[in-house]
């Protein structure tokens, strides 16, 4: 099974991903997390990607597609995979359609999480992320039990460099211009499922589960 989480920054893609990979035994592929890790480790990829990420812009397609191509060939993807934050342009989606047959997979469902824009800004500027395991928290919607400490692993929480108000606004623009065209793209392929992401985290999870169970 291959699932794609699509939606604007702050929609809750990363938040929903953890439960989904567990429930359906999928490999988790978040291009954002892979790129942030490359930046942290100062690899060649990280050095190239950082300038775009800090500005809230997309990393060039040619860098990102290579990451996904390699990742999809790893053994843990045999049972299936969940893509979070990829594809993000029509070019990336077209590339995915070209490489998937080699892995014996097809896109089974694109889960579009829709959330009102004011809410997205609130979610992103209040987000805190675990520096060790990547779990997402929110200062008011999902506060950790102990301030700035991860409930899952005890790691320190930090604020993502691209979660400042200015960069969040740029990311929302980039989504509208470059990623939203994928909604029509996947609707045309009859694999798009709309999820109301304005609800509580658990209710969004139930909607997603209801959709995936019917596949
Ligand atoms: P990426 O890491 O993919 O970021 P994004 O798409 O901007 O999405 P976010 O991770 O910000 O949001 P999310 O939907 O995961 O929300 P979350 O669950 O955390 O990409 C970062 C950068 O990398 C890009 O800008 C680009 O530069 C580069 N990049 C990555 N992939 C690329 C690609 N394919 N091509 C080119 N460049 C690429 O939730 C947000 C907050 O809300 C959290 O605090 C959470 O606790 C809270 N929350 C979640 N759900 C709810 C709810 N239902 N109610 C209340 N609060 C909630
Ligand atoms: Mg995310
Ligand atoms: Zn943690």
mmCIF file of N, CA and C in Angstrom, residues 27-148:
data_model
loop_
_atom_site.group_PDB
_atom_site.id
_atom_site.type_symbol
_atom_site.label_atom_id
_atom_site.label_comp_id
_atom_site.label_asym_id
_atom_site.label_seq_id
_atom_site.Cartn_x
_atom_site.Cartn_y
_atom_site.Cartn_z
ATOM 1 N N UNK A 27 6.269 1.997 5.975
ATOM 2 C CA UNK A 27 7.505 2.760 6.156
ATOM 3 C C UNK A 27 7.149 4.240 6.064
ATOM 4 N N UNK A 28 7.784 5.061 6.884
ATOM 5 C CA UNK A 28 7.465 6.490 6.917
ATOM 6 C C UNK A 28 8.513 7.283 6.139
ATOM 7 N N UNK A 29 8.048 8.021 5.142
ATOM 8 C CA UNK A 29 8.978 8.826 4.339
ATOM 9 C C UNK A 29 8.531 10.283 4.370
ATOM 10 N N UNK A 30 9.211 11.083 5.204
ATOM 11 C CA UNK A 30 8.930 12.513 5.259
ATOM 12 C C UNK A 30 10.130 13.235 4.653
ATOM 13 N N UNK A 31 9.930 13.848 3.491
ATOM 14 C CA UNK A 31 11.065 14.544 2.863
ATOM 15 C C UNK A 31 11.518 15.713 3.744
ATOM 16 N N UNK A 32 10.571 16.359 4.425
ATOM 17 C CA UNK A 32 10.950 17.461 5.314
ATOM 18 C C UNK A 32 11.882 16.972 6.415
ATOM 19 N N UNK A 33 11.546 15.821 7.030
ATOM 20 C CA UNK A 33 12.375 15.290 8.117
ATOM 21 C C UNK A 33 13.742 14.849 7.596
ATOM 22 N N UNK A 34 13.770 14.231 6.415
ATOM 23 C CA UNK A 34 15.048 13.791 5.837
ATOM 24 C C UNK A 34 15.935 15.012 5.553
ATOM 25 N N UNK A 35 15.310 16.066 5.021
ATOM 26 C CA UNK A 35 16.084 17.280 4.707
ATOM 27 C C UNK A 35 16.564 17.975 5.984
ATOM 28 N N UNK A 36 15.701 18.055 7.005
ATOM 29 C CA UNK A 36 16.126 18.693 8.269
ATOM 30 C C UNK A 36 17.283 17.933 8.896
ATOM 31 N N UNK A 37 17.236 16.614 8.765
ATOM 32 C CA UNK A 37 18.315 15.797 9.297
ATOM 33 C C UNK A 37 19.625 16.054 8.541
ATOM 34 N N UNK A 38 19.518 16.196 7.223
ATOM 35 C CA UNK A 38 20.703 16.475 6.399
ATOM 36 C C UNK A 38 21.300 17.840 6.763
ATOM 37 N N UNK A 39 20.424 18.801 7.056
ATOM 38 C CA UNK A 39 20.895 20.134 7.457
ATOM 39 C C UNK A 39 21.634 20.022 8.797
ATOM 40 N N UNK A 40 21.023 19.278 9.731
ATOM 41 C CA UNK A 40 21.603 19.127 11.069
ATOM 42 C C UNK A 40 22.977 18.467 10.997
ATOM 43 N N UNK A 41 23.101 17.470 10.111
ATOM 44 C CA UNK A 41 24.369 16.751 10.004
ATOM 45 C C UNK A 41 25.360 17.442 9.078
ATOM 46 N N UNK A 42 24.922 18.518 8.408
ATOM 47 C CA UNK A 42 25.814 19.290 7.551
ATOM 48 C C UNK A 42 26.303 18.529 6.326
ATOM 49 N N UNK A 43 25.510 17.603 5.809
ATOM 50 C CA UNK A 43 25.907 16.866 4.595
ATOM 51 C C UNK A 43 25.812 17.801 3.384
ATOM 52 N N UNK A 44 26.301 17.335 2.233
ATOM 53 C CA UNK A 44 26.234 18.111 0.995
ATOM 54 C C UNK A 44 24.795 18.481 0.670
ATOM 55 N N UNK A 45 23.913 17.484 0.805
ATOM 56 C CA UNK A 45 22.488 17.734 0.561
ATOM 57 C C UNK A 45 21.968 18.822 1.504
ATOM 58 N N UNK A 46 22.338 18.702 2.788
ATOM 59 C CA UNK A 46 21.875 19.661 3.789
ATOM 60 C C UNK A 46 22.346 21.075 3.472
ATOM 61 N N UNK A 47 23.586 21.190 3.032
ATOM 62 C CA UNK A 47 24.118 22.523 2.712
ATOM 63 C C UNK A 47 23.373 23.151 1.544
ATOM 64 N N UNK A 48 23.012 22.318 0.575
ATOM 65 C CA UNK A 48 22.262 22.853 -0.582
ATOM 66 C C UNK A 48 20.828 23.203 -0.183
ATOM 67 N N UNK A 49 20.215 22.366 0.664
ATOM 68 C CA UNK A 49 18.788 22.512 0.968
ATOM 69 C C UNK A 49 18.495 23.662 1.925
ATOM 70 N N UNK A 50 19.419 23.934 2.814
ATOM 71 C CA UNK A 50 19.164 24.866 3.919
ATOM 72 C C UNK A 50 18.673 26.235 3.477
ATOM 73 N N UNK A 51 19.348 26.800 2.463
ATOM 74 C CA UNK A 51 18.995 28.147 2.018
ATOM 75 C C UNK A 51 17.524 28.231 1.599
ATOM 76 N N UNK A 52 17.005 27.178 0.978
ATOM 77 C CA UNK A 52 15.606 27.198 0.551
ATOM 78 C C UNK A 52 14.684 27.024 1.755
ATOM 79 N N UNK A 53 15.028 26.078 2.612
ATOM 80 C CA UNK A 53 14.153 25.762 3.747
ATOM 81 C C UNK A 53 14.009 26.949 4.693
ATOM 82 N N UNK A 54 15.120 27.640 4.951
ATOM 83 C CA UNK A 54 15.081 28.770 5.870
ATOM 84 C C UNK A 54 14.188 29.891 5.341
ATOM 85 N N UNK A 55 14.062 29.974 4.012
ATOM 86 C CA UNK A 55 13.217 31.014 3.417
ATOM 87 C C UNK A 55 11.778 30.545 3.240
ATOM 88 N N UNK A 56 11.527 29.274 3.526
ATOM 89 C CA UNK A 56 10.173 28.737 3.356
ATOM 90 C C UNK A 56 9.878 28.344 1.923
ATOM 91 N N UNK A 57 10.924 28.226 1.111
ATOM 92 C CA UNK A 57 10.713 27.847 -0.296
ATOM 93 C C UNK A 57 11.001 26.370 -0.503
ATOM 94 N N UNK A 58 10.569 25.852 -1.650
ATOM 95 C CA UNK A 58 10.793 24.438 -1.918
ATOM 96 C C UNK A 58 12.239 24.188 -2.329
ATOM 97 N N UNK A 59 12.758 23.072 -1.895
ATOM 98 C CA UNK A 59 14.077 22.604 -2.325
ATOM 99 C C UNK A 59 13.892 22.122 -3.771
ATOM 100 N N UNK A 60 14.881 22.376 -4.661
ATOM 101 C CA UNK A 60 14.679 22.009 -6.074
ATOM 102 C C UNK A 60 14.288 20.538 -6.269
ATOM 103 N N UNK A 61 13.386 20.322 -7.227
ATOM 104 C CA UNK A 61 12.852 18.975 -7.497
ATOM 105 C C UNK A 61 13.953 17.932 -7.663
ATOM 106 N N UNK A 62 15.026 18.293 -8.394
ATOM 107 C CA UNK A 62 16.033 17.268 -8.719
ATOM 108 C C UNK A 62 16.725 16.710 -7.474
ATOM 109 N N UNK A 63 16.813 17.528 -6.416
ATOM 110 C CA UNK A 63 17.417 17.027 -5.172
ATOM 111 C C UNK A 63 16.435 16.107 -4.443
ATOM 112 N N UNK A 64 15.181 16.526 -4.402
ATOM 113 C CA UNK A 64 14.181 15.811 -3.606
ATOM 114 C C UNK A 64 13.804 14.471 -4.238
ATOM 115 N N UNK A 65 13.688 14.429 -5.553
ATOM 116 C CA UNK A 65 13.260 13.175 -6.186
ATOM 117 C C UNK A 65 14.298 12.074 -5.986
ATOM 118 N N UNK A 66 15.567 12.449 -5.950
ATOM 119 C CA UNK A 66 16.610 11.442 -5.727
ATOM 120 C C UNK A 66 16.473 10.813 -4.337
ATOM 121 N N UNK A 67 16.161 11.653 -3.347
ATOM 122 C CA UNK A 67 15.984 11.149 -1.976
ATOM 123 C C UNK A 67 14.877 10.102 -1.957
ATOM 124 N N UNK A 68 13.759 10.432 -2.594
ATOM 125 C CA UNK A 68 12.584 9.550 -2.530
ATOM 126 C C UNK A 68 12.832 8.261 -3.306
ATOM 127 N N UNK A 69 13.504 8.397 -4.435
ATOM 128 C CA UNK A 69 13.809 7.215 -5.254
ATOM 129 C C UNK A 69 14.647 6.218 -4.445
ATOM 130 N N UNK A 70 15.686 6.718 -3.793
ATOM 131 C CA UNK A 70 16.550 5.846 -2.966
ATOM 132 C C UNK A 70 15.770 5.229 -1.817
ATOM 133 N N UNK A 71 14.986 6.077 -1.174
ATOM 134 C CA UNK A 71 14.273 5.633 0.027
ATOM 135 C C UNK A 71 13.256 4.538 -0.295
ATOM 136 N N UNK A 72 12.580 4.666 -1.436
ATOM 137 C CA UNK A 72 11.554 3.683 -1.808
ATOM 138 C C UNK A 72 12.146 2.311 -2.118
ATOM 139 N N UNK A 73 13.469 2.295 -2.379
ATOM 140 C CA UNK A 73 14.117 1.013 -2.689
ATOM 141 C C UNK A 73 14.582 0.272 -1.447
ATOM 142 N N UNK A 74 14.484 0.919 -0.274
ATOM 143 C CA UNK A 74 14.938 0.248 0.943
ATOM 144 C C UNK A 74 13.938 -0.830 1.370
ATOM 145 N N UNK A 75 14.459 -1.901 2.006
ATOM 146 C CA UNK A 75 13.629 -3.075 2.288
ATOM 147 C C UNK A 75 12.379 -2.796 3.115
ATOM 148 N N UNK A 76 12.433 -1.828 4.029
ATOM 149 C CA UNK A 76 11.252 -1.597 4.877
ATOM 150 C C UNK A 76 10.060 -1.064 4.081
ATOM 151 N N UNK A 77 10.287 -0.655 2.841
ATOM 152 C CA UNK A 77 9.177 -0.146 2.018
ATOM 153 C C UNK A 77 8.404 -1.260 1.328
ATOM 154 N N UNK A 78 8.905 -2.494 1.447
ATOM 155 C CA UNK A 78 8.227 -3.604 0.764
ATOM 156 C C UNK A 78 6.771 -3.756 1.191
ATOM 157 N N UNK A 79 6.511 -3.584 2.491
ATOM 158 C CA UNK A 79 5.136 -3.739 2.990
ATOM 159 C C UNK A 79 4.248 -2.558 2.591
ATOM 160 N N UNK A 80 4.892 -1.460 2.240
ATOM 161 C CA UNK A 80 4.132 -0.273 1.884
ATOM 162 C C UNK A 80 4.775 0.951 2.511
ATOM 163 N N UNK A 81 4.334 2.112 2.073
ATOM 164 C CA UNK A 81 4.956 3.339 2.574
ATOM 165 C C UNK A 81 3.944 4.467 2.694
ATOM 166 N N UNK A 82 4.261 5.383 3.599
ATOM 167 C CA UNK A 82 3.479 6.601 3.773
ATOM 168 C C UNK A 82 4.375 7.777 3.420
ATOM 169 N N UNK A 83 3.975 8.533 2.401
ATOM 170 C CA UNK A 83 4.738 9.715 1.999
ATOM 171 C C UNK A 83 4.126 10.957 2.653
ATOM 172 N N UNK A 84 4.948 11.713 3.352
ATOM 173 C CA UNK A 84 4.508 12.949 4.023
ATOM 174 C C UNK A 84 5.309 14.105 3.440
ATOM 175 N N UNK A 85 4.626 15.003 2.748
ATOM 176 C CA UNK A 85 5.316 16.176 2.193
ATOM 177 C C UNK A 85 5.955 15.918 0.842
ATOM 178 N N UNK A 86 5.636 14.825 0.222
ATOM 179 C CA UNK A 86 6.076 14.501 -1.137
ATOM 180 C C UNK A 86 4.963 13.731 -1.806
ATOM 181 N N UNK A 87 4.609 13.989 -3.057
ATOM 182 C CA UNK A 87 5.128 15.062 -3.898
ATOM 183 C C UNK A 87 4.547 16.420 -3.505
ATOM 184 N N UNK A 88 5.212 17.462 -3.964
ATOM 185 C CA UNK A 88 4.826 18.827 -3.634
ATOM 186 C C UNK A 88 4.744 19.715 -4.861
ATOM 187 N N UNK A 89 5.048 19.144 -5.999
ATOM 188 C CA UNK A 89 4.885 19.857 -7.271
ATOM 189 C C UNK A 89 4.371 18.820 -8.271
ATOM 190 N N UNK A 90 3.767 19.305 -9.345
ATOM 191 C CA UNK A 90 3.282 18.381 -10.374
ATOM 192 C C UNK A 90 4.468 17.609 -10.961
ATOM 193 N N UNK A 91 5.625 18.249 -11.057
ATOM 194 C CA UNK A 91 6.820 17.561 -11.583
ATOM 195 C C UNK A 91 7.183 16.382 -10.675
ATOM 196 N N UNK A 92 7.131 16.584 -9.363
ATOM 197 C CA UNK A 92 7.460 15.493 -8.430
ATOM 198 C C UNK A 92 6.436 14.358 -8.548
ATOM 199 N N UNK A 93 5.171 14.711 -8.720
ATOM 200 C CA UNK A 93 4.121 13.690 -8.827
ATOM 201 C C UNK A 93 4.310 12.874 -10.109
ATOM 202 N N UNK A 94 4.723 13.547 -11.166
ATOM 203 C CA UNK A 94 4.950 12.872 -12.446
ATOM 204 C C UNK A 94 6.145 11.926 -12.333
ATOM 205 N N UNK A 95 7.166 12.389 -11.617
ATOM 206 C CA UNK A 95 8.340 11.552 -11.374
ATOM 207 C C UNK A 95 7.934 10.296 -10.585
ATOM 208 N N UNK A 96 7.111 10.474 -9.589
ATOM 209 C CA UNK A 96 6.677 9.346 -8.756
ATOM 210 C C UNK A 96 5.943 8.304 -9.610
ATOM 211 N N UNK A 97 5.104 8.774 -10.508
ATOM 212 C CA UNK A 97 4.378 7.839 -11.381
ATOM 213 C C UNK A 97 5.326 7.051 -12.258
ATOM 214 N N UNK A 98 6.459 7.666 -12.584
ATOM 215 C CA UNK A 98 7.438 6.970 -13.441
ATOM 216 C C UNK A 98 8.203 5.902 -12.679
ATOM 217 N N UNK A 99 8.572 6.184 -11.408
ATOM 218 C CA UNK A 99 9.416 5.229 -10.678
ATOM 219 C C UNK A 99 8.619 4.153 -9.938
ATOM 220 N N UNK A 100 7.357 4.400 -9.646
ATOM 221 C CA UNK A 100 6.602 3.436 -8.833
ATOM 222 C C UNK A 100 6.472 2.033 -9.442
ATOM 223 N N UNK A 101 6.214 1.917 -10.743
ATOM 224 C CA UNK A 101 6.086 0.574 -11.309
ATOM 225 C C UNK A 101 7.296 -0.330 -10.998
ATOM 226 N N UNK A 102 8.493 0.251 -10.942
ATOM 227 C CA UNK A 102 9.708 -0.533 -10.630
ATOM 228 C C UNK A 102 9.676 -1.093 -9.213
ATOM 229 N N UNK A 103 8.902 -0.468 -8.332
ATOM 230 C CA UNK A 103 8.855 -0.932 -6.947
ATOM 231 C C UNK A 103 7.600 -1.792 -6.722
ATOM 232 N N UNK A 104 6.838 -2.036 -7.778
ATOM 233 C CA UNK A 104 5.618 -2.849 -7.678
ATOM 234 C C UNK A 104 4.499 -2.145 -6.914
ATOM 235 N N UNK A 105 4.547 -0.811 -6.855
ATOM 236 C CA UNK A 105 3.518 -0.077 -6.116
ATOM 237 C C UNK A 105 2.777 0.894 -7.011
ATOM 238 N N UNK A 106 1.608 1.331 -6.503
ATOM 239 C CA UNK A 106 0.892 2.434 -7.135
ATOM 240 C C UNK A 106 0.343 3.314 -6.018
ATOM 241 N N UNK A 107 -0.020 4.522 -6.331
ATOM 242 C CA UNK A 107 -0.599 5.396 -5.310
ATOM 243 C C UNK A 107 -2.014 4.904 -5.014
ATOM 244 N N UNK A 108 -2.250 4.421 -3.793
ATOM 245 C CA UNK A 108 -3.571 3.893 -3.445
ATOM 246 C C UNK A 108 -4.507 4.996 -2.988
ATOM 247 N N UNK A 109 -3.967 5.964 -2.236
ATOM 248 C CA UNK A 109 -4.839 7.035 -1.755
ATOM 249 C C UNK A 109 -4.016 8.266 -1.390
ATOM 250 N N UNK A 110 -4.535 9.431 -1.767
ATOM 251 C CA UNK A 110 -3.928 10.706 -1.381
ATOM 252 C C UNK A 110 -4.871 11.342 -0.376
ATOM 253 N N UNK A 111 -4.432 11.437 0.863
ATOM 254 C CA UNK A 111 -5.260 11.989 1.934
ATOM 255 C C UNK A 111 -4.986 13.488 2.020
ATOM 256 N N UNK A 112 -5.962 14.283 1.574
ATOM 257 C CA UNK A 112 -5.792 15.739 1.599
ATOM 258 C C UNK A 112 -6.364 16.266 2.902
ATOM 259 N N UNK A 113 -5.501 16.772 3.782
ATOM 260 C CA UNK A 113 -5.972 17.326 5.057
ATOM 261 C C UNK A 113 -6.190 18.825 4.876
ATOM 262 N N UNK A 114 -7.454 19.245 5.008
ATOM 263 C CA UNK A 114 -7.798 20.653 4.768
ATOM 264 C C UNK A 114 -8.045 21.380 6.083
ATOM 265 N N UNK A 115 -7.415 22.556 6.226
ATOM 266 C CA UNK A 115 -7.536 23.345 7.461
ATOM 267 C C UNK A 115 -7.595 24.834 7.083
ATOM 268 N N UNK A 116 -8.398 25.599 7.814
ATOM 269 C CA UNK A 116 -8.518 27.043 7.560
ATOM 270 C C UNK A 116 -7.187 27.755 7.825
ATOM 271 N N UNK A 117 -6.924 28.785 7.015
ATOM 272 C CA UNK A 117 -5.609 29.422 7.048
ATOM 273 C C UNK A 117 -5.224 30.049 8.399
ATOM 274 N N UNK A 118 -6.175 30.718 9.089
ATOM 275 C CA UNK A 118 -5.826 31.357 10.377
ATOM 276 C C UNK A 118 -5.378 30.292 11.371
ATOM 277 N N UNK A 119 -6.050 29.147 11.295
ATOM 278 C CA UNK A 119 -5.719 28.048 12.194
ATOM 279 C C UNK A 119 -4.306 27.518 11.892
ATOM 280 N N UNK A 120 -3.926 27.482 10.630
ATOM 281 C CA UNK A 120 -2.601 26.972 10.257
ATOM 282 C C UNK A 120 -1.508 27.836 10.879
ATOM 283 N N UNK A 121 -1.720 29.164 10.824
ATOM 284 C CA UNK A 121 -0.718 30.086 11.359
ATOM 285 C C UNK A 121 -0.570 29.865 12.861
ATOM 286 N N UNK A 122 -1.698 29.689 13.520
ATOM 287 C CA UNK A 122 -1.691 29.455 14.971
ATOM 288 C C UNK A 122 -0.960 28.155 15.318
ATOM 289 N N UNK A 123 -1.246 27.118 14.530
ATOM 290 C CA UNK A 123 -0.624 25.817 14.804
ATOM 291 C C UNK A 123 0.881 25.854 14.605
ATOM 292 N N UNK A 124 1.320 26.535 13.542
ATOM 293 C CA UNK A 124 2.754 26.493 13.230
ATOM 294 C C UNK A 124 3.574 27.357 14.171
ATOM 295 N N UNK A 125 3.036 28.540 14.500
ATOM 296 C CA UNK A 125 3.835 29.410 15.363
ATOM 297 C C UNK A 125 3.866 28.877 16.800
ATOM 298 N N UNK A 126 2.906 27.986 17.145
ATOM 299 C CA UNK A 126 2.904 27.402 18.498
ATOM 300 C C UNK A 126 3.502 26.001 18.552
ATOM 301 N N UNK A 127 3.992 25.507 17.431
ATOM 302 C CA UNK A 127 4.519 24.132 17.393
ATOM 303 C C UNK A 127 5.876 24.029 18.096
ATOM 304 N N UNK A 128 6.083 22.915 18.775
ATOM 305 C CA UNK A 128 7.391 22.570 19.331
ATOM 306 C C UNK A 128 7.686 21.139 18.902
ATOM 307 N N UNK A 129 8.936 20.850 18.579
ATOM 308 C CA UNK A 129 9.309 19.548 18.027
ATOM 309 C C UNK A 129 10.406 18.920 18.876
ATOM 310 N N UNK A 130 10.338 17.588 19.063
ATOM 311 C CA UNK A 130 11.379 16.915 19.836
ATOM 312 C C UNK A 130 12.660 16.805 19.005
ATOM 313 N N UNK A 131 13.771 17.231 19.592
ATOM 314 C CA UNK A 131 15.055 17.207 18.877
ATOM 315 C C UNK A 131 15.597 15.785 18.748
ATOM 316 N N UNK A 132 15.042 14.855 19.539
ATOM 317 C CA UNK A 132 15.539 13.474 19.475
ATOM 318 C C UNK A 132 14.674 12.598 18.558
ATOM 319 N N UNK A 133 13.344 12.584 18.785
ATOM 320 C CA UNK A 133 12.501 11.631 18.038
ATOM 321 C C UNK A 133 11.569 12.300 17.041
ATOM 322 N N UNK A 134 11.523 13.637 17.018
ATOM 323 C CA UNK A 134 10.717 14.332 16.005
ATOM 324 C C UNK A 134 9.238 14.471 16.326
ATOM 325 N N UNK A 135 8.781 13.963 17.465
ATOM 326 C CA UNK A 135 7.357 14.096 17.819
ATOM 327 C C UNK A 135 6.977 15.572 17.904
ATOM 328 N N UNK A 136 5.764 15.887 17.368
ATOM 329 C CA UNK A 136 5.282 17.271 17.382
ATOM 330 C C UNK A 136 4.437 17.557 18.607
ATOM 331 N N UNK A 137 4.630 18.740 19.162
ATOM 332 C CA UNK A 137 3.776 19.216 20.260
ATOM 333 C C UNK A 137 3.270 20.599 19.889
ATOM 334 N N UNK A 138 2.369 21.121 20.715
ATOM 335 C CA UNK A 138 1.890 22.488 20.494
ATOM 336 C C UNK A 138 1.717 23.132 21.862
ATOM 337 N N UNK A 139 2.093 24.383 21.973
ATOM 338 C CA UNK A 139 2.073 25.024 23.289
ATOM 339 C C UNK A 139 0.697 24.990 23.954
ATOM 340 N N UNK A 140 -0.384 25.087 23.141
ATOM 341 C CA UNK A 140 -1.710 24.988 23.765
ATOM 342 C C UNK A 140 -2.513 23.755 23.328
ATOM 343 N N UNK A 141 -2.432 23.347 22.027
ATOM 344 C CA UNK A 141 -3.250 22.221 21.550
ATOM 345 C C UNK A 141 -2.727 20.860 22.002
ATOM 346 N N UNK A 142 -1.405 20.759 22.155
ATOM 347 C CA UNK A 142 -0.837 19.454 22.531
ATOM 348 C C UNK A 142 0.417 19.696 23.377
ATOM 349 N N UNK A 143 0.221 20.271 24.566
ATOM 350 C CA UNK A 143 1.389 20.597 25.379
ATOM 351 C C UNK A 143 2.041 19.339 25.954
ATOM 352 N N UNK A 144 3.358 19.326 26.073
ATOM 353 C CA UNK A 144 4.016 18.191 26.724
ATOM 354 C C UNK A 144 3.700 18.224 28.223
ATOM 355 N N UNK A 145 3.848 17.061 28.890
ATOM 356 C CA UNK A 145 3.535 17.005 30.324
ATOM 357 C C UNK A 145 4.473 17.909 31.111
ATOM 358 N N UNK A 146 5.756 17.890 30.714
ATOM 359 C CA UNK A 146 6.749 18.765 31.338
ATOM 360 C C UNK A 146 7.192 19.773 30.277
ATOM 361 N N UNK A 147 7.219 21.059 30.654
ATOM 362 C CA UNK A 147 7.520 22.109 29.678
ATOM 363 C C UNK A 147 8.844 21.838 28.941
ATOM 364 N N UNK A 148 8.791 21.895 27.584
ATOM 365 C CA UNK A 148 9.966 21.726 26.730
ATOM 366 C C UNK A 148 10.651 20.365 26.799
#
